[in-house]
């Protein structure tokens, strides 16, 4: 079967491609079975789903993959149906978009939509809380995050849009190789967030999906002189061989290059989905902050306390869920922080230890305000602040954050001694909220077994607390910021505590969580405080009301978590179970504590090595940063994001420029046959006309197009003559007998004619059209 020539089309091209690749009203070759659109859409769906499977480890479990599969299936069914019906490309894409909207509505908003698939007014009202839930999950959890409905819905929409993009680029725009960029965008998420990146299996799955798209495009394109759907076996075999060889090299090369597996690719760097935060997200980013090279979020505090202070941001008390985060306190928050605290807190102002602390937050950004416990008065804040009467945690409302604040905190605490704690009675009645004692119905057996072993025969709360702290600070446990990542328990929850007790290696989050849970198991109310360890002295002294306040500095390297246990008549008491971090209070010191190994302590303490240079006396920190030296990581990632956005915006221009350069090189090549030269030059002429506002109409012949431009005055003089020559050469190449000798001019002259036409079209177009032709050329969307 020979290709049928379409003499009615304005571009006059040969109708040699399968119809589903470029729908048109002219006569075109059709696949004998009509399976082409379905096969191509199936390949795209398989590629997207195989790539999306790498999100396992970013999202917990596999159940969410079924939702994504259904979404992608609906999208590709819509696009394939549009092509089977021979609708325009934009209509097929809109059907795919309808499949995305309908599938998401059916899965997540069926009760609010018409017939379960068409969004209604209630759908948009329900969308906001769903997005908020997804955002809260991202902020309050580390990977793998729980597969909440909000997260799964966002994943379905995101992957669905990628599927629609890949389909549009691969089929209507006929650039299947470029469609791999959409798959790469999906792979970027797990490659950066997952500790071990994609892994060989995930990478191979995504690569196979990409090769499926390329293979189907090659399979169905056929050859201009071959029957529809015929495979060019030689090219297909070569393409498959090259793809397989490239895949093998990609997998094997890292094994031969020392250090190749380090860094963001393919090891992963556990980036926060919302970017590198300058503040402390409780539990979630604490490990990331400790592992991130350098320091950021520098703060200073000056205090009249004889000992350096723990600076607390927030507490975690709801420890019964799968993931732990600060309790929602919107219903109990109280406005105003000038005078806060319960009656017992204010009573301590008369009989307890009162500490005055001046805090300067610099660039540290968090919704929670850093303050020593227990704050009773806070002065000098800007913005709107509220406080939780159960925990005394201070939180900003609206857009109020801790950034660039300087304020004074008067905090109080009871006089804590070993004797006082030893005399504290067990709590028989619920003197605190039940949330501080709740445990789940089931938890790993190792927690209860270890608690029973550690507390063997001990009945008094202080003895039990000290036994737990001593056990965790004992020689069997090792401080490590990387072991939880490698072991897969770098997050929060009872399973994580169980894994930590088995591995006996982790950082402050794991030690604090374990002591809090073991204390609850023993009947002692507990919570986890998240904030900063005391930090280091700066050598500066701040004068206030005739008193000298010693200044300390803290930054991301001091991010810390510690347990607080409740003792009757004394309140919340902090302990320090993490070896090599913070400072153990006098009342929590073991009676016969082993002498620490200085070398070991130096290895454990992240502040023991090189630290930030201290500002000299009178030196002002750099405006807006709060420190003279900051980590370059946030800037590099911001620059990378800006570069990616710029590349996306410039990609149409780059594609068009690349196509023009390729055609120019072909036309100037002496070996190019005259007939192919004429066809190529005419294609470039039609593209130039489309870019500068004079496109060829679908029903317009080459001669009619030429006459229209000449009659309208769009072209005159030499450019008009050049268009006439280009049109004559094209018609001879497209319609003359192949045996007829080619007509002049030679190839190089044809490029000069194309250039002459392009320059006059550009000169006579508006500046808006020239700008559009440069950065969003319409020729990229022109039917071929």
XYZ file of C-alpha atoms in Angstrom:
784
model
C 0.000 0.000 0.000
C 1.411 3.391 -0.934
C 0.935 6.621 0.931
C -1.917 8.797 -0.316
C -0.996 12.399 -1.056
C -3.107 15.074 0.620
C -3.326 17.868 -1.943
C -5.842 19.885 0.030
C -3.625 20.723 3.017
C -1.999 24.100 3.295
C 1.377 22.713 4.277
C 1.217 20.155 1.513
C 3.002 17.486 3.467
C 2.764 13.857 2.679
C 0.139 11.961 4.711
C 2.488 9.244 5.833
C 1.958 9.223 9.599
C -0.725 7.196 11.360
C -3.865 9.201 11.925
C -3.807 8.988 15.704
C -0.457 10.774 15.810
C -1.733 13.874 14.024
C -5.508 14.029 13.444
C -6.577 15.863 10.344
C -9.503 16.174 7.962
C -7.550 14.943 4.973
C -7.166 11.355 3.907
C -4.649 9.539 6.094
C -3.388 6.056 6.611
C -5.233 4.239 9.372
C -4.113 1.348 11.520
C -5.962 -1.723 10.247
C -7.336 -2.679 13.673
C -7.788 0.832 15.055
C -5.725 -0.183 18.093
C -3.018 2.463 17.703
C -4.454 5.107 20.047
C -5.236 2.528 22.717
C -1.770 0.956 22.493
C 0.016 4.298 22.771
C -2.128 5.406 25.710
C -1.541 2.061 27.426
C 2.228 2.533 27.042
C 2.044 6.027 28.534
C -0.133 4.826 31.419
C 2.273 1.961 32.159
C 5.265 4.321 32.078
C 3.666 6.827 34.445
C 2.486 4.169 36.914
C 5.879 2.408 36.900
C 7.545 5.729 37.594
C 5.024 6.709 40.284
C 5.676 3.406 42.077
C 8.969 4.944 43.211
C 6.957 7.127 45.590
C 6.811 4.117 47.900
C 9.020 5.244 50.735
C 7.876 8.819 50.284
C 4.284 7.726 50.994
C 3.876 4.770 53.347
C 2.668 1.434 51.991
C 1.278 0.611 48.548
C -2.486 1.152 48.860
C -2.247 4.643 47.336
C -0.801 3.234 44.094
C -4.237 1.821 43.211
C -5.693 5.342 43.340
C -2.946 6.652 41.089
C -3.401 3.747 38.673
C -7.139 4.468 38.417
C -6.499 8.170 37.826
C -3.936 7.575 35.083
C -6.173 4.930 33.484
C -9.098 7.384 33.262
C -6.863 10.070 31.764
C -5.392 7.827 29.090
C -8.792 6.327 28.282
C -10.029 9.856 27.597
C -7.133 10.827 25.330
C -7.285 7.525 23.432
C -11.032 7.897 22.900
C -10.548 11.345 21.429
C -8.030 10.001 18.923
C -10.161 6.995 18.017
C -12.972 9.433 17.207
C -10.453 11.437 15.135
C -11.141 14.578 17.147
C -8.607 17.443 17.173
C -5.654 17.021 19.496
C -6.896 19.670 21.917
C -10.225 17.839 22.266
C -8.445 14.582 23.121
C -6.390 16.402 25.748
C -9.540 17.927 27.230
C -11.083 14.453 27.435
C -8.003 13.348 29.373
C -8.414 16.326 31.705
C -12.053 15.354 32.183
C -10.861 11.863 33.106
C -8.566 13.367 35.737
C -11.306 15.517 37.263
C -13.885 12.746 37.156
C -11.640 10.098 38.699
C -10.479 12.366 41.545
C -14.074 13.448 42.237
C -15.253 9.830 42.276
C -12.534 8.677 44.675
C -12.485 11.594 47.113
C -15.609 13.754 46.661
C -18.281 11.387 45.341
C -20.865 12.519 47.898
C -20.563 16.161 46.841
C -20.564 15.767 43.036
C -23.214 15.192 40.399
C -23.445 11.496 39.575
C -20.340 11.089 41.732
C -17.945 12.272 39.001
C -18.860 15.891 38.202
C -17.691 18.397 40.836
C -20.447 20.385 42.511
C -20.449 23.373 44.868
C -19.866 21.078 47.828
C -16.797 19.617 46.121
C -14.929 22.886 46.203
C -15.867 23.423 49.851
C -14.507 19.963 50.689
C -11.326 20.548 48.682
C -9.900 23.133 51.090
C -9.824 20.874 54.176
C -8.374 18.072 52.061
C -5.498 20.287 50.876
C -4.967 21.541 54.433
C -4.726 17.943 55.611
C -2.103 17.210 52.974
C -0.103 20.284 53.948
C -0.265 19.362 57.627
C 0.929 15.854 56.807
C 3.898 17.223 54.896
C 4.823 19.620 57.686
C 4.306 17.265 60.597
C 5.776 14.034 59.201
C 8.943 12.792 57.576
C 9.060 10.319 54.735
C 7.406 7.940 54.505
C 4.351 10.031 55.364
C 1.060 8.352 56.173
C -1.210 7.817 53.182
C -3.905 10.193 54.405
C -6.764 11.023 52.018
C -5.316 14.497 51.516
C -1.864 13.211 50.565
C -3.282 10.553 48.230
C -5.574 13.114 46.578
C -2.667 15.507 45.981
C -0.537 12.647 44.635
C -3.309 11.604 42.232
C -3.714 15.147 40.917
C 0.040 15.648 40.558
C 0.724 12.331 38.844
C -2.405 12.793 36.717
C -1.155 16.142 35.427
C 2.207 14.549 34.645
C 0.426 11.787 32.701
C -1.480 14.418 30.725
C 1.757 16.298 30.000
C 3.593 13.155 28.892
C 0.664 12.201 26.648
C 0.498 15.658 25.054
C 4.217 15.832 24.358
C 4.493 12.242 23.113
C 1.463 12.171 20.789
C 0.050 15.513 19.561
C 3.471 17.219 19.637
C 5.128 14.015 18.369
C 8.155 14.275 20.698
C 8.115 10.963 22.584
C 11.735 11.308 23.694
C 11.043 14.736 25.219
C 8.094 13.224 27.104
C 10.655 11.558 29.362
C 11.071 14.925 31.069
C 7.693 14.425 32.747
C 8.777 11.050 34.087
C 12.037 12.567 35.290
C 10.077 15.223 37.204
C 8.282 12.453 39.120
C 11.550 10.622 39.814
C 13.089 13.775 41.292
C 10.784 13.569 44.319
C 11.797 10.117 45.621
C 15.375 10.521 44.398
C 15.872 13.520 46.667
C 13.593 12.679 49.592
C 14.196 8.952 50.097
C 17.379 8.195 52.052
C 18.501 5.558 49.557
C 17.031 7.288 46.524
C 15.343 5.153 43.850
C 17.347 1.983 44.028
C 18.076 -0.216 41.045
C 14.585 -1.745 40.842
C 12.806 1.606 40.876
C 15.139 3.087 38.300
C 14.803 0.088 35.992
C 10.996 0.263 36.259
C 10.950 3.922 35.243
C 13.440 3.285 32.431
C 11.336 0.411 31.086
C 8.309 2.703 31.101
C 10.187 5.333 29.104
C 11.377 2.721 26.616
C 7.769 1.546 26.251
C 6.775 5.026 25.090
C 9.661 5.208 22.633
C 9.039 1.677 21.404
C 5.315 2.227 20.789
C 5.972 5.500 19.003
C 8.493 3.712 16.776
C 6.240 0.692 16.292
C 3.209 2.684 15.230
C 4.909 5.366 13.167
C 5.908 2.935 10.462
C 7.654 4.152 7.330
C 6.478 6.568 4.677
C 6.587 3.846 2.057
C 5.405 0.961 4.251
C 1.915 -0.186 5.206
C 0.404 1.451 8.246
C 1.655 0.112 11.542
C 4.658 -1.624 9.977
C 7.693 -1.802 12.226
C 11.073 -0.718 10.932
C 12.735 -3.761 12.416
C 16.325 -2.630 11.958
C 15.816 0.714 13.652
C 13.688 -0.824 16.390
C 16.375 -3.413 17.140
C 19.093 -0.776 17.212
C 17.008 1.467 19.469
C 16.298 -1.413 21.850
C 19.979 -2.356 21.933
C 21.087 1.219 22.612
C 18.463 1.589 25.339
C 19.467 -1.670 27.011
C 23.159 -0.769 26.843
C 22.511 2.683 28.306
C 20.474 1.165 31.114
C 23.184 -1.368 31.894
C 25.896 1.299 31.963
C 23.765 3.468 34.265
C 23.384 0.603 36.726
C 26.921 -0.746 36.569
C 28.982 2.442 36.311
C 28.353 3.573 39.908
C 29.790 0.286 41.147
C 33.099 1.058 39.463
C 33.474 4.690 40.560
C 34.411 5.253 44.227
C 32.123 7.752 45.937
C 29.619 7.794 43.088
C 26.817 6.704 45.396
C 27.241 9.709 47.699
C 25.205 12.882 47.493
C 21.687 13.791 46.434
C 21.735 11.316 43.556
C 21.315 8.500 44.042
C 21.628 8.484 47.839
C 18.989 11.106 48.581
C 19.131 13.984 51.006
C 15.766 13.897 52.800
C 14.744 17.369 51.654
C 11.648 18.876 53.187
C 8.869 19.022 50.570
C 8.266 22.685 51.384
C 11.912 23.652 51.008
C 14.703 24.045 53.525
C 13.109 25.557 56.627
C 14.952 28.141 58.699
C 12.918 27.152 61.745
C 12.406 23.920 63.617
C 9.494 21.673 62.685
C 8.970 19.430 65.736
C 10.452 15.944 65.460
C 10.045 16.011 61.690
C 12.943 18.128 60.526
C 15.000 17.735 63.688
C 17.035 14.902 62.225
C 17.380 16.750 58.927
C 18.604 19.841 60.768
C 21.211 17.806 62.626
C 22.443 16.075 59.464
C 22.501 19.178 57.271
C 26.078 20.434 56.834
C 26.860 23.821 58.310
C 24.512 25.802 60.516
C 21.511 28.038 60.018
C 18.815 29.731 62.075
C 21.263 31.275 64.561
C 19.730 32.755 67.724
C 21.223 34.297 70.826
C 19.927 34.448 74.361
C 21.282 36.286 77.381
C 20.272 35.051 80.820
C 20.915 35.675 84.494
C 20.695 31.932 85.159
C 23.831 30.380 86.589
C 23.459 27.473 84.175
C 22.832 27.520 80.405
C 19.188 26.991 79.508
C 17.191 24.598 77.385
C 15.109 26.729 74.975
C 11.787 25.020 74.298
C 9.546 25.648 71.290
C 6.709 23.156 71.707
C 5.830 19.823 73.293
C 4.417 16.585 71.946
C 1.945 14.972 74.279
C -0.427 12.993 72.038
C 1.753 9.899 71.680
C -0.983 7.405 70.832
C -1.133 7.927 67.055
C 0.838 6.459 64.195
C 2.822 9.721 63.858
C 3.416 12.247 66.607
C 2.935 15.973 66.228
C 1.902 18.911 68.415
C -1.654 18.594 69.652
C -4.261 20.756 67.958
C -4.856 23.403 70.599
C -7.057 25.854 68.692
C -9.923 25.316 71.115
C -7.879 26.064 74.251
C -5.411 28.732 73.097
C -5.533 31.947 75.134
C -4.598 35.359 73.703
C -1.923 37.643 75.104
C 1.431 36.578 76.490
C 2.407 39.521 78.680
C 1.253 37.477 81.674
C 0.740 33.769 81.146
C 0.710 30.585 83.140
C -1.550 28.758 85.545
C -2.082 29.690 89.190
C 0.629 27.262 90.284
C 3.035 28.871 87.808
C 2.348 32.339 89.187
C 2.722 31.025 92.749
C 6.254 29.982 91.854
C 7.091 33.629 91.165
C 7.099 34.013 94.968
C 8.825 30.800 96.077
C 10.611 29.385 93.019
C 13.610 30.354 90.940
C 12.868 33.277 88.579
C 15.059 33.639 85.510
C 15.218 36.592 83.134
C 16.223 35.845 79.542
C 16.548 38.150 76.525
C 16.146 36.224 73.252
C 17.001 37.445 69.753
C 15.718 35.040 67.084
C 17.415 36.443 63.988
C 16.359 34.422 60.940
C 14.883 31.526 62.932
C 11.336 31.069 61.619
C 8.750 28.971 63.417
C 5.102 29.319 64.406
C 6.170 28.486 67.980
C 8.092 30.935 70.112
C 11.362 29.720 71.691
C 11.384 30.301 75.448
C 12.809 28.668 78.570
C 10.291 26.713 80.641
C 8.099 27.797 82.372
C 7.405 31.240 80.896
C 5.356 33.536 83.150
C 5.845 36.940 81.474
C 6.877 37.812 77.905
C 7.559 41.398 76.797
C 8.684 42.998 73.544
C 6.995 40.698 71.016
C 5.479 41.963 67.777
C 2.517 40.278 66.119
C -0.302 38.193 67.536
C 0.545 35.409 69.993
C -1.472 32.874 71.984
C -0.516 30.287 74.584
C -1.677 26.816 75.595
C -2.556 26.575 79.325
C -1.759 22.839 79.337
C 1.811 23.143 78.055
C 2.603 26.899 78.143
C 3.701 26.627 74.500
C 3.430 30.017 72.760
C 2.222 30.074 69.148
C 1.750 32.854 66.619
C -1.551 33.350 64.823
C -2.090 34.399 61.239
C 1.266 35.206 59.645
C 3.043 35.851 62.940
C 6.284 33.889 63.323
C 9.359 33.958 65.500
C 11.549 35.553 62.800
C 13.318 38.818 63.680
C 11.906 39.006 67.208
C 13.692 40.335 70.278
C 11.879 39.818 73.562
C 12.335 39.278 77.279
C 11.047 36.189 79.092
C 10.668 35.816 82.846
C 10.457 32.090 83.565
C 10.025 30.190 86.788
C 10.734 26.699 88.030
C 10.571 24.999 91.407
C 13.735 24.367 93.336
C 14.525 20.846 92.149
C 16.740 18.603 94.249
C 17.359 14.904 94.398
C 15.807 14.787 97.861
C 12.664 16.605 96.738
C 12.164 14.315 93.756
C 12.801 11.205 95.833
C 10.031 12.231 98.208
C 7.491 12.757 95.412
C 4.637 10.269 95.677
C 3.227 8.139 92.898
C 0.285 9.703 91.112
C -2.843 7.718 91.881
C -5.427 10.267 90.696
C -5.407 11.974 87.279
C -3.974 15.357 88.291
C -3.013 16.092 84.669
C -4.882 15.765 81.414
C -5.339 12.180 80.201
C -3.417 13.038 77.027
C -0.172 12.900 79.044
C -0.719 9.292 80.081
C -2.462 7.700 77.084
C -0.948 4.671 75.400
C -2.277 2.783 72.379
C -4.121 -0.499 72.751
C -1.161 -2.342 71.294
C 2.501 -1.549 70.912
C 5.657 -3.558 70.217
C 6.306 -6.141 72.924
C 9.902 -5.000 73.282
C 8.750 -1.737 74.900
C 6.900 -3.398 77.775
C 9.533 -6.103 78.147
C 12.382 -3.588 78.313
C 10.493 -1.375 80.760
C 9.787 -4.307 83.047
C 13.437 -5.363 82.924
C 14.807 -1.877 83.600
C 12.352 -1.128 86.440
C 12.654 -4.515 88.090
C 11.570 -3.992 91.724
C 11.484 -0.149 91.535
C 8.253 1.541 92.636
C 9.033 5.219 93.290
C 8.660 7.621 90.311
C 12.086 9.242 90.691
C 13.852 5.888 90.987
C 12.023 4.692 87.877
C 12.884 7.842 85.926
C 16.557 7.647 86.859
C 16.688 3.940 85.975
C 15.270 4.645 82.510
C 17.656 7.566 81.944
C 20.675 5.550 83.096
C 19.687 2.642 80.878
C 19.482 4.857 77.782
C 22.741 6.638 78.618
C 24.462 3.316 79.238
C 27.199 1.685 77.151
C 24.768 -0.409 75.098
C 23.409 2.666 73.276
C 25.180 4.724 70.615
C 24.358 8.251 69.466
C 23.967 8.313 65.671
C 22.198 10.670 63.278
C 22.535 8.279 60.331
C 21.668 4.860 61.761
C 17.898 5.592 61.916
C 17.955 6.662 58.263
C 19.776 3.526 57.164
C 17.552 1.389 59.392
C 14.303 2.961 58.228
C 13.135 4.228 61.630
C 13.952 7.932 61.231
C 10.563 9.264 62.317
C 8.160 9.033 65.258
C 5.735 6.413 66.545
C 5.709 3.266 68.635
C 7.178 1.130 65.850
C 10.111 3.550 65.739
C 10.612 3.245 69.515
C 10.552 -0.538 69.170
C 13.123 -0.439 66.358
C 15.323 1.901 68.388
C 15.287 -0.449 71.386
C 16.380 -3.253 69.082
C 19.088 -1.314 67.227
C 20.168 0.803 70.235
C 21.367 3.580 67.943
C 19.736 6.925 67.219
C 19.698 10.608 68.094
C 17.827 12.772 70.604
C 14.366 12.196 69.118
C 14.662 8.464 69.703
C 16.082 8.758 73.212
C 13.458 11.303 74.296
C 10.584 9.354 72.743
C 11.711 6.092 74.311
C 12.077 7.558 77.806
C 8.672 9.249 77.552
C 6.971 6.008 76.483
C 8.748 3.873 79.062
C 7.770 6.409 81.743
C 4.110 6.206 80.701
C 4.335 2.438 80.760
C 5.483 2.774 84.369
C 2.580 5.126 85.154
C 4.452 8.464 85.077
C 2.831 11.238 82.948
C 5.228 12.385 80.234
C 5.642 14.518 77.158
C 8.397 15.298 74.656
C 9.834 18.808 74.541
C 11.280 20.011 71.239
C 13.606 22.980 70.975
C 17.287 23.608 71.527
C 20.027 22.377 73.803
C 21.823 25.120 75.789
C 24.402 26.069 73.134
C 27.716 27.860 73.683
C 28.751 31.074 75.338
C 29.607 33.923 72.979
C 31.844 35.711 75.483
C 29.511 38.712 75.506
C 27.646 40.149 78.488
C 24.347 42.033 78.214
C 23.491 44.725 80.759
C 19.892 44.894 82.036
C 18.673 46.882 85.018
C 22.113 46.823 86.560
C 22.480 43.067 86.113
C 24.866 41.207 83.843
C 23.328 38.547 81.604
C 25.586 35.935 80.041
C 25.024 35.537 76.302
C 24.800 32.155 74.512
C 24.303 31.247 70.852
C 22.303 28.360 69.432
C 21.610 27.238 65.874
C 20.401 24.220 63.902
C 23.199 22.053 65.267
C 21.673 22.435 68.738
C 18.216 21.230 67.655
C 17.177 18.881 70.413
C 14.372 16.874 72.007
C 14.155 15.795 75.630
C 11.511 14.169 77.863
C 9.607 15.965 80.607
C 8.029 13.870 83.396
C 5.372 15.052 85.812
C 5.977 14.830 89.582
C 3.257 15.669 92.065
C 3.675 19.074 93.770
C 6.675 19.802 91.556
C 5.230 19.874 88.031
C 7.078 19.036 84.850
C 10.702 18.014 85.245
C 13.186 17.696 82.370
C 15.548 14.736 82.012
C 18.413 14.129 79.580
C 18.643 10.534 78.287
C 20.637 11.375 75.130
C 24.377 10.678 75.556
C 26.734 13.397 74.375
C 24.016 16.030 74.009
C 22.763 18.805 76.236
C 23.544 18.926 79.959
C 22.283 16.573 82.644
C 20.739 18.633 85.506
C 22.181 18.213 88.981
C 19.026 16.518 90.249
C 19.252 13.929 87.451
C 22.927 13.085 87.877
C 23.622 9.439 88.639
C 25.222 8.921 92.045
C 28.076 6.874 90.591
C 28.148 8.124 87.051
C 31.045 6.786 85.014
C 33.697 9.279 83.985
C 32.987 10.116 80.335
C 35.635 9.539 77.727
C 36.552 13.010 76.396
C 37.340 11.654 72.950
C 34.003 9.865 72.829
C 32.143 12.967 73.990
C 33.879 15.006 71.293
C 32.737 12.577 68.611
C 29.175 12.586 69.897
C 28.737 16.316 70.376
C 28.165 18.078 67.053
C 29.298 21.363 68.641
C 32.633 19.892 69.754
C 34.179 20.214 66.320
C 34.719 23.396 64.290
C 32.053 25.945 65.123
C 30.869 29.175 63.606
C 33.307 32.052 64.154
C 31.995 34.321 66.862
C 31.298 37.945 65.995
C 33.865 40.337 67.340
C 32.883 42.872 69.938
C 30.658 45.534 68.462
C 30.301 43.712 65.144
C 26.866 43.719 63.596
C 25.544 40.508 62.018
C 24.604 40.611 58.381
C 21.138 42.091 57.986
C 18.365 39.557 57.569
C 20.499 36.532 58.336
C 21.286 36.641 62.025
C 24.700 35.068 61.372
C 27.890 35.813 59.493
C 28.262 32.328 58.117
C 25.321 30.269 56.919
C 24.963 27.019 55.068
C 24.932 27.406 51.303
C 22.454 24.562 50.896
C 19.253 26.679 51.014
C 20.716 29.142 48.529
C 21.864 26.391 46.197
C 18.450 24.735 46.203
C 16.759 28.095 45.622
C 19.110 28.738 42.715
C 18.432 25.254 41.347
C 14.689 25.835 41.562
C 15.006 29.185 39.808
C 17.155 27.611 37.108
C 14.608 24.821 36.582
C 11.797 27.368 36.295
C 13.827 29.409 33.842
C 14.546 26.330 31.745
C 10.849 25.463 31.679
C 9.976 28.976 30.492
C 12.686 28.950 27.841
C 12.090 25.391 26.617
C 9.717 26.382 23.727
C 12.274 28.869 22.417
C 15.071 26.325 22.758
C 13.064 23.644 20.937
C 12.241 26.019 18.099
C 15.839 27.237 17.830
C 17.109 23.671 17.776
C 14.684 22.726 14.991
C 15.694 25.746 12.883
C 19.400 25.054 13.346
C 18.924 21.420 12.371
C 17.043 22.349 9.181
C 19.635 24.967 8.272
C 22.446 22.432 8.618
C 20.512 19.952 6.478
C 19.780 22.484 3.758
C 23.380 23.616 3.603
C 24.648 20.040 3.362
C 25.780 19.342 -0.234
C 24.615 15.716 -0.097
C 20.940 16.531 0.560
C 18.805 15.621 -2.471
C 17.096 18.581 -4.146
C 13.635 17.094 -3.648
C 14.111 16.723 0.140
C 15.658 20.173 0.233
C 12.527 21.732 -1.260
C 10.202 19.956 1.166
C 12.351 20.894 4.162
C 12.592 24.546 3.117
C 8.816 24.768 2.733
C 8.266 23.273 6.193
C 10.535 25.925 7.720
C 8.721 28.652 5.752
C 5.333 27.545 7.101
C 6.767 27.447 10.645
C 8.141 30.975 10.305
C 4.787 32.214 9.024
C 2.990 30.609 11.983
C 5.425 32.182 14.439
C 4.916 35.708 13.100
C 1.138 35.749 12.770
C 0.586 34.570 9.178
C -0.156 30.834 9.550
C -1.342 28.573 6.757
C -5.001 27.572 7.103
C -5.738 23.814 7.292
C -7.716 23.850 4.030
C -5.289 26.157 2.201
C -3.026 24.853 -0.563
C 0.558 25.989 -0.933
C -0.376 28.119 -3.983
C -3.306 29.742 -2.165
C -1.087 30.491 0.820
C 1.487 32.138 -1.467
C -1.139 34.210 -3.258
C -2.767 35.347 -0.009
C 0.466 36.714 1.433
C 1.292 38.484 -1.814
C -2.198 40.006 -2.205
C -2.322 41.237 1.406
C 0.992 43.025 1.090
C 2.490 40.952 3.889
C 5.358 40.155 1.539
C 6.604 42.194 -1.400
C 9.761 42.716 -3.364
C 12.520 40.139 -3.038
C 10.904 38.278 -0.093
C 7.754 37.789 -2.177
C 9.865 36.434 -5.031
C 11.671 34.176 -2.550
C 8.335 32.745 -1.329
C 7.343 32.141 -4.960
C 10.532 30.154 -5.548
C 10.061 28.154 -2.370
C 6.458 27.333 -3.274
C 7.407 26.309 -6.825
C 10.180 24.047 -5.540
C 7.849 22.490 -3.000
C 5.085 21.738 -5.509
C 7.568 20.162 -7.895
C 9.015 17.985 -5.117
C 5.635 16.983 -3.678
C 3.601 16.364 -6.827
C 5.947 15.790 -9.797
C 6.904 12.350 -10.972
C 9.863 11.145 -8.908
C 11.743 10.473 -12.146
C 11.432 14.105 -13.253
C 14.746 15.962 -12.857
C 14.840 18.411 -9.963
C 14.624 22.122 -10.670
C 16.950 24.827 -9.430
C 17.775 26.639 -7.183
C 20.403 24.775 -5.236
C 20.056 24.025 -1.521
C 22.065 26.994 -0.223
C 19.866 29.388 -2.179
C 16.780 27.893 -0.612
C 18.020 28.776 2.881
C 18.635 32.337 1.702
C 15.035 32.460 0.442
C 13.709 31.162 3.791
C 15.765 33.816 5.600
C 14.443 36.593 3.358
C 10.825 35.555 3.988
C 11.422 35.248 7.740
C 13.049 38.682 8.056
C 10.215 40.511 6.316
C 7.494 38.628 8.222
C 9.253 39.499 11.461
C 9.744 43.156 10.507
C 6.066 43.620 9.653
C 4.664 41.878 12.736
C 3.820 43.670 15.990
C 6.241 43.657 18.899
C 3.824 41.435 20.817
C 3.818 38.935 17.948
C 7.612 39.015 17.741
C 7.844 38.378 21.472
C 5.371 35.515 21.195
C 7.175 34.103 18.185
C 10.403 34.128 20.124
C 9.372 32.662 23.465
C 6.177 30.721 22.611
C 6.441 29.904 18.890
C 3.139 28.686 17.473
C 4.957 26.480 14.977
C 5.516 23.991 17.801
C 1.752 23.355 17.786
C 1.235 23.392 14.024
C -0.136 20.233 12.431
C 2.324 18.481 10.181
